Amino acid sequence: MALEKLFSPFSIGYLKLENRIVMPPMATNYATSEGFVSDRQIAYYVERARGGVGYINVEHTGIHEQGKASPKMLMISTDEQAAKIENLVEAVHAAGGKIVVQINHAGRQTFSKVTGAPIVGPSAIPALPGMETPRELTVSEIEDLVNVYTQAADRVKKAGADGVELHMAHGYLICSFLSPFSNKREDQYGGDITGRARFALEVLRSVRQSVGPDFPIICRLSGDEYVEEGLNVKDTRQIAKLLEKEGADALHISACNAASGYLNHPPYYVEEGVFVHLAAAVKSEVDIPVITVGRIRNPVMADQIIQDEKADLVSMGRALIADPHLPKKAKQGQFDEIIPCISCNKCIQTLRMDCVRCSVNPETGNETQFRYSKADRSKKVWVVGAGPGGLKAAEIAALRGHQVKIFERQNKLGGRVRLGANPPKKEVLNEFIEYLVKRVKALGVTIEVGKEFTLDMLDPVRPDVVIVATGASPQLPDWQGIEESGALSVDDVLSDGVDIGDKVLVVGGGGTGAEIADFLSEAGKRVTLVEMLEDIASDLVNHLQHYLKQRLNEKGVTIHTSAQVKELGMGYVMIEDASGTQKLDDFDTIVLALGSERPNDTIYKNLEGKVSELYVIGDARQPREIVDAVYEAEEIAIKL
């Protein structure tokens, strides 16, 4: 598949590109607490440059302490910070890449504990209920901020970057002026769309005058904020024409603001290419290039978007977090070797907790740490268990030249993730498993399925290394009547080998239980869900939780929260909640989805002292998530 449009040359002003894939600006929290570029950050971007992306758009970079969005936001508010960004630019250029720096002021979408001063905005309206109310900027302060943006753009140019992007989207400062949702001013910077766009146009005009006509300026806009009284696509089309007239070289069309809910980072519950129609609407109004974004994971889809003239370039954000070499692989037709983004939003969750990590690529953010080459000596490496951790360990060990053999007791590789991909919209998980399976087969890994691993397999050929990746199993509580209840496990239900009946009780409303309820209700079952916590699916990434709760509500699933199970029986449960004790009964089937699991570590314990090198990874070590299993797998495999 040629993907001729996607890999055709293109230009944004004076910026000449070899293809039309853009890495959009995405926060990483890899910067230092002083806002300086870190070595880790440089390695992260350099790897994407090596992967052949058209150009890298560096994460939003702060122009002033007053507009700092997070404690470890990358900054360019001083010449010293800019000097470090110059190091990043030079490294990306040395790797053959092009680099644009997005500059931003967070406005009202931050906290005074981060900025060290009161937060500001066009009007005294908080970004979200419960957030700090910003101080309304004076006209004099607005004029000063135009200069601050201009100084930052100058620093970007002096750092040697190939262009600058002005962040006018996502509810940050310039966007908050553009939007009637956040701008209630009655002076020259408010009112109709011309007044609300005044600040944006003044910033663009000043930056253009300062950097000159040959330095590309891209403006990022929210095509629709998806909030009442917010920007809509009609507004954005008008703003786009004003920006084009003022000298913008390209428009990068995204969507949303902080109040838009969970559409900001569309997970696997949301259709792919969800914002493409916004870019298409803007493209019909302007003659300058338009960039689109919004859960675009597939290079074939990206090519089709350009063929259909809905956009000129395509941003593939999380897809490039998952696989920095996606462009190069796609160009060479190596589609089976592309690590698929599964839209799980683990990267977003980990960003909020610390810094970006990826469920499917442990090398993301660890580009220096996880460098490996052929081993000095080829070892016999056995991997027991073929879930994502086991498969990843086998892949890396084989890449390093070891003789690898996988033992899997099921008849199919993939472990319980195969079952976990059965609930609605989760089939994307199978893409990652299929990628790993194809990789280990292509690398010549020996595979034995449908056979339980036993100690007598150690003779006569004793391996040098055994990696145990046998996963975990459900752990049942000691509720009265649990053994007599005939309750099924999650695996029983997802295996599709049992008669469920029509009316089903799911006990346990964490992420797994909520997904089982979704799975069963999708099949037309009448489902009741019981959860002891105040909310369901609270262990999931909040984007996934939101859409899953929405689906259960739409399907009429009955939900009991803050409910303690006191007794189970055949077709009934006794629960205690705020209203007292009650009996829920007349169920055809009870499903236990309690989330409590115990490691399957028997094989590991039996192997202790019997092989030279013995390791345990993933849930067999401690029940957690895919991100942990694949990280531990690679961490061990590169040391063998």
XYZ file of C-alpha atoms in Angstrom:
640
model
C 0.000 0.000 0.000
C 1.666 3.174 -1.255
C -0.041 5.867 0.892
C 0.964 8.331 -1.788
C -0.768 11.369 -0.310
C 0.517 10.819 3.216
C 4.095 10.493 2.004
C 4.061 13.270 -0.557
C 6.213 16.366 0.105
C 4.509 19.438 1.496
C 5.330 22.957 2.652
C 4.064 25.200 5.419
C 5.335 28.575 4.366
C 9.104 28.165 4.124
C 9.045 24.878 6.064
C 9.555 22.018 3.611
C 8.375 18.585 4.766
C 9.036 15.104 3.426
C 5.608 13.812 4.476
C 2.361 14.985 6.019
C 2.473 13.254 9.396
C 2.670 15.681 12.310
C 3.542 14.898 15.886
C 1.201 17.282 17.726
C 2.183 19.067 20.943
C 1.562 16.723 23.897
C 2.679 17.418 27.448
C 5.133 14.906 28.921
C 6.241 16.272 32.327
C 9.772 15.259 31.367
C 11.065 18.822 31.869
C 12.815 19.862 35.073
C 10.944 21.652 37.844
C 12.636 24.861 36.659
C 11.134 24.418 33.182
C 14.360 23.376 31.449
C 14.529 20.691 28.772
C 15.859 17.448 30.258
C 18.064 14.822 28.633
C 15.128 12.421 28.915
C 12.963 14.854 26.970
C 15.553 15.290 24.251
C 15.880 11.517 23.837
C 12.078 11.207 23.596
C 11.817 13.723 20.760
C 14.949 12.516 18.978
C 13.473 9.010 18.746
C 10.397 10.437 17.008
C 12.652 12.375 14.624
C 14.474 9.138 13.785
C 11.097 7.573 13.121
C 10.516 9.813 10.128
C 7.679 12.094 11.215
C 7.081 15.108 8.939
C 7.693 17.494 11.791
C 7.637 17.448 15.572
C 5.513 20.008 17.362
C 7.049 20.323 20.815
C 4.652 20.227 23.760
C 3.094 23.463 24.958
C 5.922 25.607 26.235
C 5.261 28.300 28.805
C 5.955 31.938 28.012
C 5.565 33.331 31.541
C 5.497 31.983 35.106
C 2.023 33.511 35.473
C 0.816 31.168 32.730
C 2.564 27.979 33.842
C 0.154 25.072 33.416
C 1.892 22.486 35.613
C 4.907 22.232 37.926
C 7.066 20.546 35.274
C 5.867 22.443 32.227
C 8.534 23.119 29.622
C 9.281 26.860 29.636
C 10.769 29.466 27.334
C 10.232 32.540 29.492
C 13.968 33.207 29.868
C 17.023 33.149 27.634
C 18.503 30.407 29.827
C 15.509 28.161 29.180
C 15.702 28.962 25.485
C 19.345 27.892 25.406
C 18.302 24.425 26.570
C 15.585 24.323 23.917
C 18.315 25.086 21.409
C 19.969 21.843 22.509
C 16.714 20.020 21.779
C 16.410 21.648 18.364
C 19.973 20.735 17.444
C 19.462 17.121 18.524
C 16.263 16.760 16.491
C 17.936 18.308 13.443
C 20.911 15.973 13.844
C 18.461 13.049 13.767
C 17.029 14.317 10.485
C 13.870 15.874 11.887
C 12.029 19.182 11.653
C 10.830 20.860 14.833
C 8.246 23.500 15.705
C 7.750 24.828 19.250
C 4.277 25.575 20.550
C 4.152 28.542 22.937
C 1.388 28.959 25.466
C 0.007 30.816 28.463
C -2.398 28.693 30.514
C -4.567 31.633 31.546
C -7.353 30.511 33.869
C -6.646 26.793 33.327
C -4.007 26.481 36.028
C -3.611 27.043 39.767
C -1.990 29.779 41.809
C 0.035 27.129 43.684
C 1.682 26.382 40.311
C 2.115 29.954 39.088
C 2.997 31.508 42.450
C 0.545 34.326 41.729
C -3.194 34.790 41.142
C -4.343 33.214 37.882
C -5.713 35.453 35.142
C -8.189 35.406 32.278
C -10.323 37.620 30.073
C -13.128 37.571 32.661
C -13.524 36.542 36.286
C -15.014 33.149 35.427
C -13.420 29.872 36.607
C -12.532 27.243 34.038
C -14.505 24.613 35.951
C -16.825 24.715 38.963
C -14.648 24.621 42.061
C -11.537 25.907 40.331
C -9.991 29.255 41.199
C -11.653 32.342 39.834
C -9.185 34.216 37.648
C -8.498 37.897 37.980
C -9.712 39.795 34.916
C -6.798 41.169 32.912
C -6.568 44.908 32.365
C -6.060 46.376 28.898
C -2.523 47.347 29.867
C -1.772 43.781 30.970
C -3.165 42.407 27.721
C -0.850 44.704 25.776
C 2.074 43.494 27.891
C 1.156 39.887 27.179
C 1.316 40.548 23.447
C 4.957 41.471 24.014
C 5.519 38.370 26.166
C 4.249 36.122 23.357
C 6.448 37.979 20.893
C 9.556 37.614 23.042
C 8.894 33.896 23.373
C 8.484 33.508 19.613
C 11.757 35.367 19.131
C 13.448 32.902 21.461
C 11.999 29.999 19.486
C 13.469 31.407 16.290
C 16.838 32.134 17.894
C 16.915 28.564 19.199
C 16.964 27.443 15.580
C 13.495 25.888 15.439
C 11.755 25.494 12.095
C 8.652 27.363 13.169
C 6.425 28.407 16.053
C 2.886 27.386 16.926
C 0.667 29.823 18.810
C -1.634 27.888 21.136
C -5.085 29.362 20.634
C -7.027 26.210 21.563
C -8.158 24.046 24.482
C -9.349 26.878 26.720
C -5.931 28.368 27.428
C -5.396 32.116 27.461
C -5.848 33.099 23.813
C -8.667 30.580 23.369
C -10.418 31.940 26.447
C -10.463 35.358 24.773
C -11.831 33.880 21.537
C -14.658 32.039 23.261
C -17.958 33.557 24.437
C -17.961 30.770 27.043
C -15.128 32.455 28.935
C -14.996 36.006 27.588
C -17.702 38.294 28.950
C -15.744 41.525 28.540
C -17.505 44.699 27.385
C -14.427 46.543 26.109
C -12.528 46.227 22.817
C -11.393 42.683 23.710
C -14.895 41.263 24.138
C -18.320 41.328 22.596
C -18.677 40.064 19.027
C -16.264 37.740 17.308
C -14.116 40.633 16.052
C -13.611 41.917 19.587
C -12.991 38.458 21.031
C -10.423 37.742 18.288
C -8.592 41.032 18.835
C -6.039 39.637 21.312
C -5.254 36.641 19.093
C -4.777 38.882 16.065
C -2.584 41.324 17.988
C -0.371 38.448 19.152
C -0.104 37.037 15.630
C 0.582 40.464 14.101
C 3.288 41.285 16.632
C 4.940 37.869 16.317
C 4.914 38.102 12.526
C 6.487 41.546 12.579
C 9.196 40.299 14.926
C 10.126 36.934 13.370
C 9.771 38.135 9.784
C 7.922 36.778 6.745
C 10.022 33.640 6.258
C 9.518 32.041 9.695
C 6.475 29.721 9.746
C 3.708 30.544 12.212
C 0.998 27.955 12.891
C -2.098 28.733 14.907
C -3.870 25.970 16.836
C -7.616 26.378 17.293
C -10.471 24.495 18.891
C -12.856 23.865 16.035
C -15.633 23.320 18.556
C -15.453 23.551 22.349
C -18.458 21.263 22.845
C -19.799 23.366 25.708
C -22.879 25.546 25.907
C -22.097 29.104 24.709
C -18.642 27.946 23.646
C -16.876 28.254 20.318
C -18.497 26.282 17.523
C -17.293 25.488 14.031
C -19.091 28.498 12.567
C -17.096 30.785 14.889
C -13.854 28.971 14.137
C -14.300 29.327 10.376
C -14.588 33.102 10.824
C -11.583 33.214 13.149
C -9.594 31.124 10.676
C -10.165 33.653 7.916
C -9.041 36.487 10.192
C -5.865 34.611 11.130
C -5.109 33.803 7.498
C -5.454 37.460 6.592
C -3.129 38.413 9.457
C -0.335 36.145 8.192
C -0.744 32.657 9.685
C 1.005 29.999 7.593
C -1.179 27.084 8.716
C -4.046 26.208 11.061
C -4.003 23.228 13.405
C -7.630 22.328 14.184
C -8.313 20.496 17.426
C -11.306 20.767 19.801
C -12.510 21.236 23.384
C -11.477 23.095 26.526
C -11.171 22.065 30.172
C -14.965 22.033 30.553
C -15.605 19.783 27.541
C -15.636 16.634 29.633
C -13.779 13.606 28.425
C -13.732 14.262 24.694
C -10.420 16.133 25.096
C -8.501 12.861 24.742
C -10.902 10.485 22.961
C -10.434 6.895 24.221
C -11.443 3.684 22.487
C -15.118 4.350 23.199
C -14.995 7.302 20.764
C -14.912 6.955 16.981
C -11.582 7.325 15.210
C -11.031 10.650 13.464
C -13.623 12.295 15.706
C -12.510 15.887 14.932
C -11.715 15.540 11.225
C -15.016 17.153 10.204
C -13.958 20.336 12.025
C -10.734 20.598 10.027
C -12.675 19.931 6.811
C -15.063 22.778 7.624
C -12.171 25.179 8.219
C -10.304 23.994 5.132
C -13.261 24.979 2.968
C -12.850 28.595 4.164
C -9.105 29.193 3.830
C -6.283 28.733 1.338
C -3.505 28.033 3.847
C -2.747 24.461 5.002
C -5.002 22.843 7.603
C -3.863 20.146 10.041
C -6.331 17.731 11.642
C -6.163 15.599 14.800
C -8.371 13.382 16.956
C -7.764 9.669 17.555
C -6.098 9.012 14.222
C -4.117 5.816 14.822
C -3.912 4.307 11.386
C -1.692 5.605 8.536
C -4.193 4.251 5.997
C -6.909 6.392 7.559
C -4.535 9.375 7.645
C -3.829 8.980 3.937
C -7.563 8.763 3.160
C -8.245 11.990 5.068
C -5.791 13.812 2.815
C -7.110 12.092 -0.306
C -10.618 13.231 0.617
C -9.269 16.793 0.982
C -10.501 17.080 4.554
C -7.053 18.253 5.682
C -3.573 18.818 4.277
C -1.643 17.217 7.135
C -2.563 14.767 9.875
C -1.488 14.844 13.524
C -1.015 11.377 15.004
C -0.379 12.031 18.684
C -0.839 8.989 20.889
C 0.001 6.787 17.906
C 3.502 8.311 17.955
C 3.756 7.865 21.710
C 3.063 4.174 21.075
C 5.415 3.855 18.114
C 7.846 6.661 17.252
C 8.807 4.794 14.079
C 5.245 4.573 12.729
C 5.984 6.908 9.754
C 9.050 4.992 8.616
C 7.344 1.621 9.004
C 4.230 2.784 7.153
C 6.271 4.222 4.295
C 8.100 0.904 3.921
C 4.839 -1.061 4.063
C 5.779 -2.729 7.361
C 2.303 -2.404 8.850
C 2.587 -5.557 10.971
C 5.583 -4.009 12.744
C 3.751 -0.856 13.848
C 3.064 -0.930 17.596
C -0.668 -0.086 17.729
C -1.974 2.610 20.033
C -4.927 1.071 21.879
C -6.448 4.435 22.913
C -6.478 3.370 26.578
C -5.311 6.832 27.723
C -2.808 5.391 30.157
C -0.468 8.105 28.841
C -2.929 10.765 30.005
C -3.417 9.147 33.406
C 0.297 8.735 34.057
C 0.940 12.316 32.917
C -1.387 13.560 35.641
C 0.242 11.331 38.229
C 3.864 11.887 37.230
C 4.935 11.759 33.577
C 3.928 10.071 30.341
C 4.123 6.273 30.120
C 2.639 4.017 27.447
C 0.785 0.718 27.918
C 2.156 -0.786 24.726
C 5.647 0.734 24.539
C 7.829 0.645 27.667
C 10.542 2.539 25.779
C 8.443 5.720 25.704
C 10.177 8.117 28.078
C 12.894 5.531 28.620
C 14.641 5.884 25.269
C 18.091 6.066 26.872
C 17.493 3.496 29.596
C 16.036 0.884 27.244
C 18.771 0.879 24.617
C 19.914 -2.630 23.793
C 22.043 -4.561 21.326
C 22.945 -8.169 20.663
C 23.942 -10.078 23.783
C 27.550 -11.206 24.206
C 26.371 -14.788 24.498
C 23.227 -16.444 23.176
C 21.291 -18.027 26.039
C 18.439 -20.508 26.158
C 15.555 -18.399 27.433
C 12.235 -19.971 28.375
C 9.164 -17.823 28.919
C 6.279 -19.431 30.802
C 3.034 -17.638 29.987
C 2.146 -15.720 26.840
C 0.195 -12.689 27.943
C 1.513 -9.239 26.970
C 4.378 -9.452 29.483
C 5.524 -12.877 28.387
C 5.285 -12.003 24.706
C 7.197 -8.743 25.187
C 9.944 -10.541 27.129
C 10.202 -13.125 24.346
C 10.354 -10.427 21.680
C 13.175 -8.450 23.302
C 15.139 -11.550 24.260
C 14.917 -12.806 20.670
C 15.966 -9.413 19.296
C 19.071 -9.671 21.471
C 19.996 -12.991 19.886
C 18.821 -15.410 22.551
C 17.194 -18.771 21.793
C 13.681 -18.209 23.067
C 10.898 -20.674 23.768
C 7.378 -19.820 24.972
C 5.171 -22.182 26.977
C 1.453 -21.314 27.096
C -1.126 -23.641 28.654
C -3.988 -22.167 26.642
C -4.401 -23.040 22.976
C -3.936 -19.419 21.945
C -1.328 -16.795 22.774
C -2.358 -13.603 24.524
C -3.392 -14.640 28.017
C -6.421 -13.077 29.702
C -6.078 -9.943 27.585
C -7.768 -11.958 24.826
C -10.815 -12.258 27.051
C -10.469 -8.661 28.200
C -10.864 -7.551 24.586
C -14.374 -9.045 24.352
C -16.417 -6.244 26.012
C -17.763 -3.597 23.589
C -15.189 -1.251 22.039
C -12.255 -3.107 23.643
C -11.404 -5.209 20.603
C -8.558 -2.753 20.016
C -6.644 -4.641 22.744
C -6.378 -7.592 20.380
C -4.389 -5.420 17.976
C -1.569 -5.212 20.505
C -1.637 -8.940 21.180
C -1.646 -9.706 17.444
C 1.302 -7.359 16.984
C 3.289 -9.190 19.670
C 2.353 -12.628 18.321
C 3.478 -11.685 14.820
C 6.699 -10.262 16.217
C 7.714 -13.371 18.166
C 6.863 -15.611 15.226
C 8.847 -13.435 12.823
C 11.810 -13.562 15.210
C 11.827 -17.353 15.209
C 10.657 -17.873 18.784
C 9.673 -21.505 19.477
C 6.077 -21.676 20.712
C 4.339 -24.475 22.605
C 0.633 -23.997 23.318
C -1.994 -26.152 24.981
C 0.478 -27.684 27.417
C 0.943 -27.051 31.124
C 4.528 -26.264 32.105
C 6.008 -28.814 34.513
C 9.385 -29.176 36.198
C 10.250 -32.353 34.300
C 10.507 -30.205 31.161
C 13.828 -28.945 32.541
C 15.424 -32.256 31.636
C 17.295 -33.108 29.521
C 17.610 -29.549 28.109
C 18.033 -27.123 30.983
C 17.520 -23.447 30.049
C 19.863 -20.670 31.135
C 16.962 -18.368 31.943
C 13.303 -18.803 32.842
C 10.939 -15.834 32.885
C 7.649 -16.609 34.613
C 4.721 -14.577 33.291
C 1.805 -16.738 34.408
C -0.567 -13.931 35.338
C -3.054 -13.921 38.190
C -6.364 -15.531 39.177
C -9.475 -14.208 40.920
C -9.451 -14.370 44.695
C -12.838 -14.939 46.320
C -13.993 -13.440 49.628
C -15.448 -15.549 52.448
C -19.045 -14.385 52.018
C -21.759 -16.610 53.378
C -23.238 -18.791 50.655
C -20.644 -17.967 48.003
C -19.872 -21.587 47.195
C -23.547 -22.529 46.970
C -24.445 -19.546 44.779
C -23.207 -21.115 41.542
C -21.562 -17.792 40.719
C -19.512 -17.514 37.545
C -16.183 -15.800 37.119
C -15.442 -13.028 34.635
C -13.423 -15.494 32.579
C -16.381 -17.890 32.456
C -18.610 -15.198 31.021
C -16.128 -13.798 28.509
C -15.193 -17.276 27.306
C -18.705 -17.513 25.868
C -19.012 -21.136 26.895
C -21.780 -20.936 29.504
C -25.521 -20.302 29.506
C -26.041 -16.916 31.127
C -29.809 -16.612 31.139
C -31.716 -13.342 30.878
C -31.419 -11.656 34.281
C -27.854 -11.245 35.566
C -26.329 -9.900 38.765
C -22.740 -8.642 38.560
C -21.090 -8.361 41.968
C -18.181 -5.914 41.851
C -18.422 -2.621 40.028
C -14.799 -1.769 39.413
C -13.595 -1.433 35.858
C -13.858 -5.157 35.169
C -17.346 -5.479 36.615
C -18.609 -2.426 34.758
C -17.188 -3.788 31.497
C -18.883 -7.154 32.141
C -22.164 -5.309 32.725
C -21.626 -3.520 29.414
C -20.814 -6.816 27.683
C -23.944 -8.509 29.010
C -26.305 -5.584 28.435
C -24.997 -5.294 24.879
C -26.143 -8.915 24.449
C -29.630 -7.939 25.611
C -29.384 -9.166 29.204
C -31.105 -7.391 32.089
C -28.204 -6.474 34.338
C -27.870 -5.344 37.957
C -24.461 -4.155 39.183
C -23.468 -4.044 42.863
C -20.405 -2.066 44.006
C -19.165 -1.380 47.575
C -17.549 1.988 46.695
C -19.387 5.246 46.075
C -18.839 5.082 42.317
C -18.353 2.406 39.687
C -15.265 1.860 37.530
C -13.270 4.207 39.774
C -10.077 2.244 39.102
C -10.157 3.102 35.389
C -8.647 6.090 33.612
C -11.296 8.786 34.069
C -11.990 9.058 30.327
C -12.830 5.352 30.180
C -14.885 5.565 33.364
C -16.955 8.424 31.966
C -17.887 6.709 28.718
C -18.472 3.341 30.365
C -20.867 4.869 32.907
C -22.625 6.654 30.067
C -23.061 3.365 28.182
C -24.467 1.554 31.229
C -26.884 4.391 31.883
C -28.091 4.352 28.276
C -28.659 0.593 28.490
C -30.664 0.813 31.678
C -28.306 -1.168 33.905
C -29.474 -1.055 37.540
C -26.595 0.078 39.764
C -26.231 -0.158 43.547
C -23.221 1.693 44.980
C -21.930 1.923 48.567
C -23.415 -1.552 48.929
C -21.790 -4.209 51.121
C -22.515 -7.843 50.215
C -23.626 -9.809 53.274
C -24.732 -13.075 51.721
C -24.913 -14.799 48.359
C -27.209 -17.628 47.373
C -28.547 -19.315 44.302
C -30.047 -16.425 42.325
C -29.936 -13.822 45.106
C -27.720 -11.468 47.109
C -28.203 -9.726 50.448
C -26.702 -6.238 50.468
C -26.454 -3.464 53.026
C -26.402 0.177 51.933
C -27.533 3.547 53.253
C -31.177 2.440 53.161
C -30.515 -0.698 55.189
C -30.391 -4.383 54.324
C -32.204 -5.626 51.238
C -32.456 -8.757 49.169
C -31.956 -8.647 45.407
C -33.220 -11.844 43.851
C -34.685 -13.725 40.921
C -31.401 -13.746 38.983
C -30.615 -16.433 36.455
C -26.871 -15.919 36.870
C -24.499 -14.279 39.341
C -21.110 -13.076 38.077
C -18.270 -12.261 40.477
C -16.064 -9.412 39.244
C -14.413 -8.445 42.493
C -11.089 -7.188 41.188
C -9.177 -8.987 43.934
C -6.570 -11.268 42.405
C -3.685 -13.431 43.575
C -0.496 -14.017 41.598
C -0.133 -17.346 39.825
C 3.345 -17.784 41.276
C 3.435 -21.535 41.959
C 5.644 -22.250 38.947
C 8.018 -19.481 39.976
C 8.300 -20.850 43.524
C 8.827 -24.396 42.248
C 11.633 -23.221 39.965
C 13.589 -21.394 42.666
C 17.091 -22.859 42.924
C 16.628 -25.021 39.821
C 17.769 -22.621 37.066
C 20.672 -20.174 36.831
C 18.501 -17.131 36.190
C 14.876 -16.960 37.277
C 12.560 -13.964 36.978
C 8.885 -13.264 37.563
C 7.049 -10.424 35.842
C 3.629 -8.851 35.464
C 0.626 -10.119 37.397
C 2.537 -13.251 38.443
C 4.698 -10.888 40.474
C 1.906 -8.537 41.561
C -1.503 -8.066 39.872
C -1.487 -4.702 38.096
C -1.873 -3.518 34.494
C -0.504 -4.093 30.990
C 1.810 -1.095 31.328
C 3.564 -2.724 34.281
C 3.854 -6.156 32.670
C 5.487 -4.938 29.461
C 7.814 -2.576 31.348
C 9.090 -5.336 33.601
C 9.402 -7.668 30.610
C 11.658 -5.296 28.718
C 13.592 -4.252 31.812
C 14.574 -7.871 32.416
C 15.026 -8.932 28.782
C 17.564 -6.195 28.005
C 19.770 -7.396 30.870
C 19.952 -11.044 29.797
